[in-house]
Short mmCIF file of C-alpha atoms in Angstrom, two decimals:
data_model
loop_
_atom_site.label_atom_id
_atom_site.label_comp_id
_atom_site.label_asym_id
_atom_site.label_seq_id
_atom_site.Cartn_x
_atom_site.Cartn_y
_atom_site.Cartn_z
CA UNK A 1 108.60 36.91 99.30
CA UNK A 2 106.56 38.56 96.64
CA UNK A 3 103.03 39.63 97.33
CA UNK A 4 100.09 38.75 95.16
CA UNK A 5 96.94 40.79 95.22
CA UNK A 6 93.91 39.10 93.74
CA UNK A 7 91.21 41.30 92.29
CA UNK A 8 88.15 39.09 91.80
CA UNK A 9 86.10 39.54 88.71
CA UNK A 10 82.83 41.32 89.17
CA UNK A 11 80.08 39.37 87.52
CA UNK A 12 78.59 41.19 84.61
CA UNK A 13 75.15 40.28 85.87
CA UNK A 14 75.65 42.03 89.13
CA UNK A 15 76.91 45.19 87.58
CA UNK A 16 73.91 47.34 87.16
CA UNK A 17 73.79 50.87 86.15
CA UNK A 18 72.71 52.40 89.37
CA UNK A 19 71.80 55.96 89.19
CA UNK A 20 74.16 57.35 91.72
CA UNK A 21 72.36 60.00 93.62
CA UNK A 22 74.53 63.04 93.23
CA UNK A 23 73.34 64.66 96.36
CA UNK A 24 74.00 61.78 98.71
CA UNK A 25 77.77 61.92 98.96
CA UNK A 26 79.28 59.80 101.73
CA UNK A 27 79.38 62.04 104.76
CA UNK A 28 82.69 62.50 106.49
CA UNK A 29 82.62 63.33 110.16
CA UNK A 30 82.44 67.07 110.62
CA UNK A 31 85.17 67.28 113.20
CA UNK A 32 86.58 70.57 114.25
CA UNK A 33 85.34 72.33 111.13
CA UNK A 34 81.78 71.75 112.21
CA UNK A 35 82.61 73.21 115.60
CA UNK A 36 84.13 76.24 113.92
CA UNK A 37 81.00 76.68 111.82
CA UNK A 38 78.76 76.49 114.88
CA UNK A 39 80.92 79.06 116.65
CA UNK A 40 80.69 81.25 113.53
CA UNK A 41 76.90 81.09 113.69
CA UNK A 42 76.87 82.04 117.35
CA UNK A 43 79.28 84.93 116.83
CA UNK A 44 77.22 86.03 113.84
CA UNK A 45 74.10 86.18 116.00
CA UNK A 46 76.05 88.16 118.59
CA UNK A 47 77.27 90.59 115.94
CA UNK A 48 73.71 90.99 114.69
CA UNK A 49 72.60 91.81 118.21
CA UNK A 50 75.33 94.37 118.71
CA UNK A 51 74.68 96.14 115.40
CA UNK A 52 70.99 96.35 116.21
CA UNK A 53 71.93 97.72 119.64
CA UNK A 54 74.32 100.30 118.18
CA UNK A 55 71.74 101.49 115.65
CA UNK A 56 69.00 101.81 118.25
CA UNK A 57 71.17 103.65 120.75
CA UNK A 58 72.50 106.07 118.17
CA UNK A 59 69.16 106.72 116.50
CA UNK A 60 67.52 107.54 119.80
CA UNK A 61 70.36 109.80 120.97
CA UNK A 62 68.59 113.10 121.40
CA UNK A 63 68.85 115.86 123.91
CA UNK A 64 67.11 119.17 124.17
CA UNK A 65 68.49 121.72 126.56
CA UNK A 66 65.94 123.34 128.84
CA UNK A 67 67.14 126.92 128.39
CA UNK A 68 67.10 129.46 125.63
CA UNK A 69 70.14 130.98 124.07
CA UNK A 70 70.28 133.42 121.20
CA UNK A 71 73.29 131.99 119.43
CA UNK A 72 73.58 128.32 120.27
CA UNK A 73 71.12 125.77 119.01
CA UNK A 74 69.67 123.92 121.95
CA UNK A 75 68.92 120.50 120.51
CA UNK A 76 71.40 117.82 119.55
CA UNK A 77 70.32 114.67 117.80
CA UNK A 78 72.08 112.09 115.70
CA UNK A 79 70.92 113.71 112.49
CA UNK A 80 72.69 116.92 113.40
CA UNK A 81 75.90 115.19 112.39
CA UNK A 82 76.47 113.69 108.95
CA UNK A 83 78.95 111.18 110.31
CA UNK A 84 76.37 109.84 112.77
CA UNK A 85 73.76 109.61 110.00
CA UNK A 86 76.32 107.66 107.95
CA UNK A 87 76.87 105.48 111.01
CA UNK A 88 73.19 104.59 111.34
CA UNK A 89 72.65 103.93 107.63
CA UNK A 90 75.83 101.86 107.21
CA UNK A 91 75.21 99.77 110.31
CA UNK A 92 71.69 99.12 109.06
CA UNK A 93 73.22 97.74 105.84
CA UNK A 94 75.61 95.58 107.86
CA UNK A 95 72.70 94.34 109.99
CA UNK A 96 70.75 93.40 106.87
CA UNK A 97 73.73 91.52 105.49
CA UNK A 98 74.15 89.61 108.76
CA UNK A 99 70.54 88.49 108.64
CA UNK A 100 70.92 87.31 105.05
CA UNK A 101 74.16 85.49 105.83
CA UNK A 102 72.62 83.37 108.59
CA UNK A 103 71.36 80.69 106.13
CA UNK A 104 74.79 80.47 104.50
CA UNK A 105 76.34 80.01 107.91
CA UNK A 106 73.88 77.18 108.58
CA UNK A 107 74.86 75.57 105.27
CA UNK A 108 78.49 75.75 106.42
CA UNK A 109 77.50 73.84 109.55
CA UNK A 110 75.64 71.17 107.58
CA UNK A 111 78.44 70.78 105.03
CA UNK A 112 81.62 71.50 106.99
CA UNK A 113 83.98 70.38 104.25
CA UNK A 114 82.49 72.36 101.40
CA UNK A 115 84.65 75.37 100.58
CA UNK A 116 81.89 77.27 98.76
CA UNK A 117 79.84 78.71 101.65
CA UNK A 118 82.96 79.55 103.61
CA UNK A 119 84.61 81.48 100.81
CA UNK A 120 81.37 83.34 100.19
CA UNK A 121 81.17 84.22 103.87
CA UNK A 122 84.81 85.31 104.05
CA UNK A 123 84.57 87.61 101.07
CA UNK A 124 81.29 89.22 102.06
CA UNK A 125 82.34 89.43 105.71
CA UNK A 126 85.46 91.32 104.70
CA UNK A 127 83.51 93.81 102.62
CA UNK A 128 81.03 94.45 105.42
CA UNK A 129 83.83 94.54 107.98
CA UNK A 130 85.25 97.46 105.98
CA UNK A 131 81.87 99.21 106.00
CA UNK A 132 81.28 98.61 109.69
CA UNK A 133 84.73 99.77 110.76
CA UNK A 134 84.52 102.90 108.63
CA UNK A 135 81.14 103.76 110.17
CA UNK A 136 82.42 103.13 113.69
CA UNK A 137 85.61 105.13 113.10
CA UNK A 138 83.84 108.14 111.55
CA UNK A 139 81.39 108.24 114.44
CA UNK A 140 84.27 107.85 116.90
CA UNK A 141 86.02 110.86 115.36
CA UNK A 142 82.89 112.96 115.78
CA UNK A 143 82.27 111.71 119.33
CA UNK A 144 85.88 112.50 120.21
CA UNK A 145 85.44 116.01 118.83
CA UNK A 146 82.22 116.40 120.81
CA UNK A 147 84.02 115.36 123.99
CA UNK A 148 87.22 117.32 123.55
CA UNK A 149 86.65 119.92 120.86
CA UNK A 150 89.48 121.20 118.74
CA UNK A 151 91.29 124.36 119.77
CA UNK A 152 92.59 125.67 116.52
CA UNK A 153 89.48 125.70 114.33
CA UNK A 154 87.55 126.79 117.42
CA UNK A 155 85.32 123.76 117.55
CA UNK A 156 83.71 123.75 120.97
CA UNK A 157 83.32 120.53 122.93
CA UNK A 158 79.53 120.27 123.04
CA UNK A 159 79.57 117.47 125.60
CA UNK A 160 79.86 120.04 128.35
CA UNK A 161 76.25 120.98 127.68
CA UNK A 162 74.83 117.88 126.06
CA UNK A 163 75.82 115.24 128.60
CA UNK A 164 73.14 112.66 127.82
CA UNK A 165 73.56 112.96 124.07
CA UNK A 166 77.30 112.45 124.38
CA UNK A 167 76.89 109.42 126.59
CA UNK A 168 74.44 107.75 124.22
CA UNK A 169 76.53 108.40 121.12
CA UNK A 170 79.65 107.11 122.86
CA UNK A 171 77.84 103.92 123.83
CA UNK A 172 76.72 103.44 120.24
CA UNK A 173 80.29 103.80 119.02
CA UNK A 174 81.65 101.33 121.59
CA UNK A 175 79.05 98.71 120.66
CA UNK A 176 79.85 99.21 116.98
CA UNK A 177 83.52 98.52 117.68
CA UNK A 178 82.49 95.31 119.46
CA UNK A 179 80.70 94.33 116.25
CA UNK A 180 83.90 95.06 114.28
CA UNK A 181 85.95 92.84 116.59
CA UNK A 182 83.47 89.99 116.26
CA UNK A 183 83.56 90.36 112.47
CA UNK A 184 87.33 89.89 112.66
CA UNK A 185 86.87 86.79 114.80
CA UNK A 186 84.39 85.35 112.30
CA UNK A 187 86.68 85.93 109.35
CA UNK A 188 89.73 84.49 111.09
CA UNK A 189 87.90 81.32 112.12
CA UNK A 190 86.47 80.85 108.64
CA UNK A 191 89.90 81.29 107.04
CA UNK A 192 91.48 78.81 109.40
CA UNK A 193 88.74 76.31 108.64
CA UNK A 194 89.20 76.92 104.92
CA UNK A 195 92.94 76.64 104.86
CA UNK A 196 93.62 73.68 107.08
CA UNK A 197 92.59 70.13 106.41
CA UNK B 1 88.86 37.34 84.39
CA UNK B 2 90.46 38.11 87.65
CA UNK B 3 93.42 40.39 87.86
CA UNK B 4 96.61 39.63 89.69
CA UNK B 5 98.91 42.34 90.85
CA UNK B 6 102.38 41.23 91.73
CA UNK B 7 104.48 43.32 94.03
CA UNK B 8 108.08 42.19 93.67
CA UNK B 9 110.24 41.81 96.70
CA UNK B 10 112.76 44.50 97.22
CA UNK B 11 116.11 43.02 98.05
CA UNK B 12 117.15 43.85 101.54
CA UNK B 13 120.64 44.64 100.33
CA UNK B 14 119.48 47.25 97.91
CA UNK B 15 117.34 49.03 100.45
CA UNK B 16 119.52 51.70 101.89
CA UNK B 17 118.56 54.35 104.24
CA UNK B 18 118.61 57.39 102.10
CA UNK B 19 118.22 60.69 103.70
CA UNK B 20 115.45 62.31 101.72
CA UNK B 21 115.95 66.04 101.55
CA UNK B 22 113.05 67.92 103.03
CA UNK B 23 113.30 70.88 100.72
CA UNK B 24 113.33 68.94 97.50
CA UNK B 25 109.63 68.11 97.43
CA UNK B 26 108.30 67.36 93.96
CA UNK B 27 107.08 70.64 92.52
CA UNK B 28 103.58 70.77 91.11
CA UNK B 29 102.67 73.20 88.42
CA UNK B 30 101.85 76.59 89.95
CA UNK B 31 98.85 77.25 87.79
CA UNK B 32 96.40 79.95 88.63
CA UNK B 33 97.54 80.16 92.24
CA UNK B 34 100.91 81.41 91.08
CA UNK B 35 99.18 84.05 88.98
CA UNK B 36 97.15 85.12 91.98
CA UNK B 37 100.33 85.37 94.05
CA UNK B 38 101.99 87.55 91.44
CA UNK B 39 99.01 89.89 91.26
CA UNK B 40 99.01 89.91 95.08
CA UNK B 41 102.63 91.08 95.06
CA UNK B 42 101.92 93.84 92.57
CA UNK B 43 98.83 95.04 94.44
CA UNK B 44 100.85 94.99 97.64
CA UNK B 45 103.41 97.34 96.08
CA UNK B 46 100.57 99.64 95.04
CA UNK B 47 99.10 99.56 98.53
CA UNK B 48 102.51 100.44 100.02
CA UNK B 49 102.71 103.46 97.73
CA UNK B 50 99.22 104.68 98.58
CA UNK B 51 99.58 104.08 102.33
CA UNK B 52 102.88 105.89 102.61
CA UNK B 53 101.62 108.56 100.22
CA UNK B 54 98.62 109.18 102.43
CA UNK B 55 100.75 109.42 105.58
CA UNK B 56 103.28 111.72 103.91
CA UNK B 57 100.67 114.00 102.32
CA UNK B 58 98.85 114.39 105.60
CA UNK B 59 102.04 115.01 107.55
CA UNK B 60 103.08 117.76 105.19
CA UNK B 61 99.65 119.45 105.17
CA UNK B 62 100.29 122.89 106.53
CA UNK B 63 99.03 126.33 105.73
CA UNK B 64 99.72 129.71 107.22
CA UNK B 65 97.37 132.55 106.39
CA UNK B 66 99.01 135.85 105.52
CA UNK B 67 96.74 137.99 107.70
CA UNK B 68 95.98 138.45 111.37
CA UNK B 69 92.70 137.77 113.10
CA UNK B 70 91.97 138.24 116.75
CA UNK B 71 89.82 135.15 117.25
CA UNK B 72 90.79 132.62 114.60
CA UNK B 73 94.21 131.01 114.62
CA UNK B 74 95.99 131.65 111.35
CA UNK B 75 97.90 128.40 110.93
CA UNK B 76 96.42 125.01 110.21
CA UNK B 77 98.55 121.91 110.36
CA UNK B 78 97.81 118.21 110.69
CA UNK B 79 98.80 118.12 114.33
CA UNK B 80 96.04 120.55 115.23
CA UNK B 81 93.61 117.71 114.68
CA UNK B 82 93.73 114.54 116.73
CA UNK B 83 92.06 112.53 114.00
CA UNK B 84 94.78 113.56 111.54
CA UNK B 85 97.52 112.65 113.99
CA UNK B 86 95.92 109.22 114.36
CA UNK B 87 95.68 109.08 110.55
CA UNK B 88 99.38 109.71 110.00
CA UNK B 89 100.52 107.22 112.62
CA UNK B 90 98.21 104.39 111.60
CA UNK B 91 98.78 104.79 107.84
CA UNK B 92 102.51 104.67 108.59
CA UNK B 93 101.91 101.42 110.49
CA UNK B 94 99.90 99.99 107.61
CA UNK B 95 102.63 100.94 105.16
CA UNK B 96 105.28 99.41 107.40
CA UNK B 97 103.33 96.17 107.71
CA UNK B 98 102.88 95.98 103.94
CA UNK B 99 106.62 96.36 103.43
CA UNK B 100 107.30 93.60 105.96
CA UNK B 101 104.75 91.35 104.26
CA UNK B 102 106.51 91.53 100.90
CA UNK B 103 108.80 88.53 101.66
CA UNK B 104 105.77 86.42 102.56
CA UNK B 105 104.17 87.41 99.30
CA UNK B 106 107.31 86.33 97.45
CA UNK B 107 107.18 82.99 99.28
CA UNK B 108 103.62 82.48 98.03
CA UNK B 109 104.84 83.06 94.47
CA UNK B 110 107.57 80.48 94.87
CA UNK B 111 105.41 77.93 96.69
CA UNK B 112 101.88 78.54 95.36
CA UNK B 113 100.41 75.49 97.04
CA UNK B 114 101.69 76.15 100.52
CA UNK B 115 98.89 77.14 102.84
CA UNK B 116 100.92 78.61 105.70
CA UNK B 117 102.15 81.88 104.21
CA UNK B 118 98.77 82.62 102.65
CA UNK B 119 96.96 82.03 105.92
CA UNK B 120 99.39 84.31 107.71
CA UNK B 121 98.98 86.99 105.06
CA UNK B 122 95.21 86.90 104.94
CA UNK B 123 94.78 87.23 108.68
CA UNK B 124 97.25 90.08 109.05
CA UNK B 125 95.98 91.77 105.88
CA UNK B 126 92.51 91.76 107.33
CA UNK B 127 93.60 93.24 110.63
CA UNK B 128 95.50 96.04 108.91
CA UNK B 129 92.60 96.55 106.51
CA UNK B 130 90.51 97.37 109.58
CA UNK B 131 93.19 99.77 110.88
CA UNK B 132 93.49 101.49 107.50
CA UNK B 133 89.71 101.77 107.13
CA UNK B 134 89.34 103.22 110.60
CA UNK B 135 92.00 105.87 110.05
CA UNK B 136 90.71 106.76 106.57
CA UNK B 137 87.15 107.07 107.88
CA UNK B 138 88.12 109.17 110.89
CA UNK B 139 90.14 111.43 108.59
CA UNK B 140 87.22 111.64 106.20
CA UNK B 141 84.84 112.63 109.00
CA UNK B 142 87.09 115.51 110.08
CA UNK B 143 87.76 116.58 106.47
CA UNK B 144 84.00 116.63 105.89
CA UNK B 145 83.58 118.81 108.96
CA UNK B 146 86.35 121.11 107.79
CA UNK B 147 84.62 121.45 104.43
CA UNK B 148 81.06 121.87 105.64
CA UNK B 149 81.15 122.67 109.33
CA UNK B 150 78.29 121.77 111.60
CA UNK B 151 75.46 124.15 112.30
CA UNK B 152 74.04 122.63 115.43
CA UNK B 153 77.30 122.44 117.33
CA UNK B 154 78.56 125.74 115.89
CA UNK B 155 81.64 124.22 114.31
CA UNK B 156 82.86 126.50 111.55
CA UNK B 157 83.97 125.22 108.17
CA UNK B 158 87.63 126.19 108.13
CA UNK B 159 88.09 125.25 104.49
CA UNK B 160 86.77 128.63 103.50
CA UNK B 161 89.99 130.15 104.76
CA UNK B 162 92.48 127.31 104.61
CA UNK B 163 91.90 126.08 101.07
CA UNK B 164 95.35 124.56 100.47
CA UNK B 165 95.29 122.72 103.77
CA UNK B 166 91.88 121.31 102.95
CA UNK B 167 93.05 120.17 99.54
CA UNK B 168 96.08 118.39 100.95
CA UNK B 169 94.14 116.64 103.69
CA UNK B 170 91.41 115.58 101.28
CA UNK B 171 94.04 114.13 98.96
CA UNK B 172 95.57 112.21 101.84
CA UNK B 173 92.19 110.75 102.79
CA UNK B 174 91.51 109.69 99.20
CA UNK B 175 94.91 107.99 99.02
CA UNK B 176 94.11 106.16 102.24
CA UNK B 177 90.85 104.89 100.76
CA UNK B 178 92.76 103.67 97.69
CA UNK B 179 94.97 101.62 100.00
CA UNK B 180 91.82 100.29 101.72
CA UNK B 181 90.42 99.11 98.38
CA UNK B 182 93.73 97.49 97.46
CA UNK B 183 93.94 95.71 100.81
CA UNK B 184 90.36 94.51 100.31
CA UNK B 185 91.31 93.01 96.93
CA UNK B 186 94.34 91.38 98.52
CA UNK B 187 92.24 89.71 101.20
CA UNK B 188 89.64 88.49 98.71
CA UNK B 189 92.25 87.09 96.31
CA UNK B 190 94.12 85.31 99.07
CA UNK B 191 90.84 83.83 100.32
CA UNK B 192 90.02 82.47 96.85
CA UNK B 193 93.55 81.10 96.46
CA UNK B 194 93.31 79.36 99.84
CA UNK B 195 90.53 77.18 98.58
CA UNK B 196 91.70 73.61 98.74
CA UNK B 197 90.86 71.28 95.94
#
C-alpha cells in the first residue's frame, strides 16, 4: 500500500509577517545539563570561599620569637618569602576571577544548551587553574623546606623555632590545593556537559 | 494548492536484511576540526620534547666544586633537593602520558567529529597540566631560593658558588614552563573543538 501525505495549503491571508522575536527561542527542558550548571555554581562558590580562606590565613601568618639572638632574625611573616608573596597575590587574582565568573555560571544555568558560556568558563577556568596550582605548589615547596630544611645547601628547617608560622602557612597551602581540586571538578563537569548531548 | 507526497511501497521481496557495517559510517568533511586535531598532534609532540627535556636536564644537573670547605658541601646535584626530585619524576610522568596520548590524538585527526577521544584527551590533558604546573612551580621556587637566598630564614644563595648547577636547573624549569604553556593550548583547542553545532 502506498502512503499519501497531504500538506494542506496555507491561506495567503493567514500568512502574516510576524516579527519573530529572536530572543524567545522555544525552551528545551534543561535536563542534566542544568543540574551540572547548578553544581558548577555551587562548586564555584566553594572555590571562592577556599581561596579567600587561603589568602587570609597566609597573609596573617606571622610569628615573632620572644628572645633575642645576634645572628638569626626573630620574626617570620609571609612577606619574608617571595614564594608566599606570589601565593597571596596570585590567589587574589584567582579569587577576583571567580567573583567575575559567577554571572557567567548563572547564564549557563539559565541557558543550559548554549555552548558559549560553557566554553568561556572552561577556557578561563583552565588558565586560572594553572595560576592557582602554580601558586599552591610554589608555596608548598617553601613550606616543605621550612619543615624539613635541606642538608646540602645548609638551609635550616625554621619550623623548629617558628611553630605557629609554619602551621598557618601549611594550612594556607592545604586550602589552596582544595581550591585546585575543585577547579578540576568544575572543568571536568563543564567539559562533559559541553561534549555530550 | 495542496501538496501530495507519495511514499511508494517497498516490495517485501526486495527488502533483505542487510548487515550494515558499523565502521563504514558516511564520512563528513573534516573541516576546521581536522585542522585543530592536526595542530593538537604537533603541539603534543612539542610538549613531549619539552617535558622530557626538562626531566633530563634536571636529572643531569650536577656540579662538583674543585675546592674544599669545612662547612659547605662541595657537590650539588638534583637529588640534594626534594623539590627537584619531585620535578624529575613528575615531568617524566607528564612526558610518558603525552606519548601514550599520541594514538588518541591520531584518532581525533581521523575522526574529527567523534566526541569520545576529544573528551578523554581534554580531561587527562587538564589533569597532567596541573601536575606539570605544580612541578614547574615547585622547581621555580627552589631555583629562586638558590639564586637569591632568603635573609629571614638564613638560607644562603648557593648559586654564587654553583653557577653551572644553577644554570642547568633554571633551564630545566623554563623547559617545564614551556610544556605547561603547550598543554594549556592543547586543552583550550580541544575545548573549542568539542563545541557541538
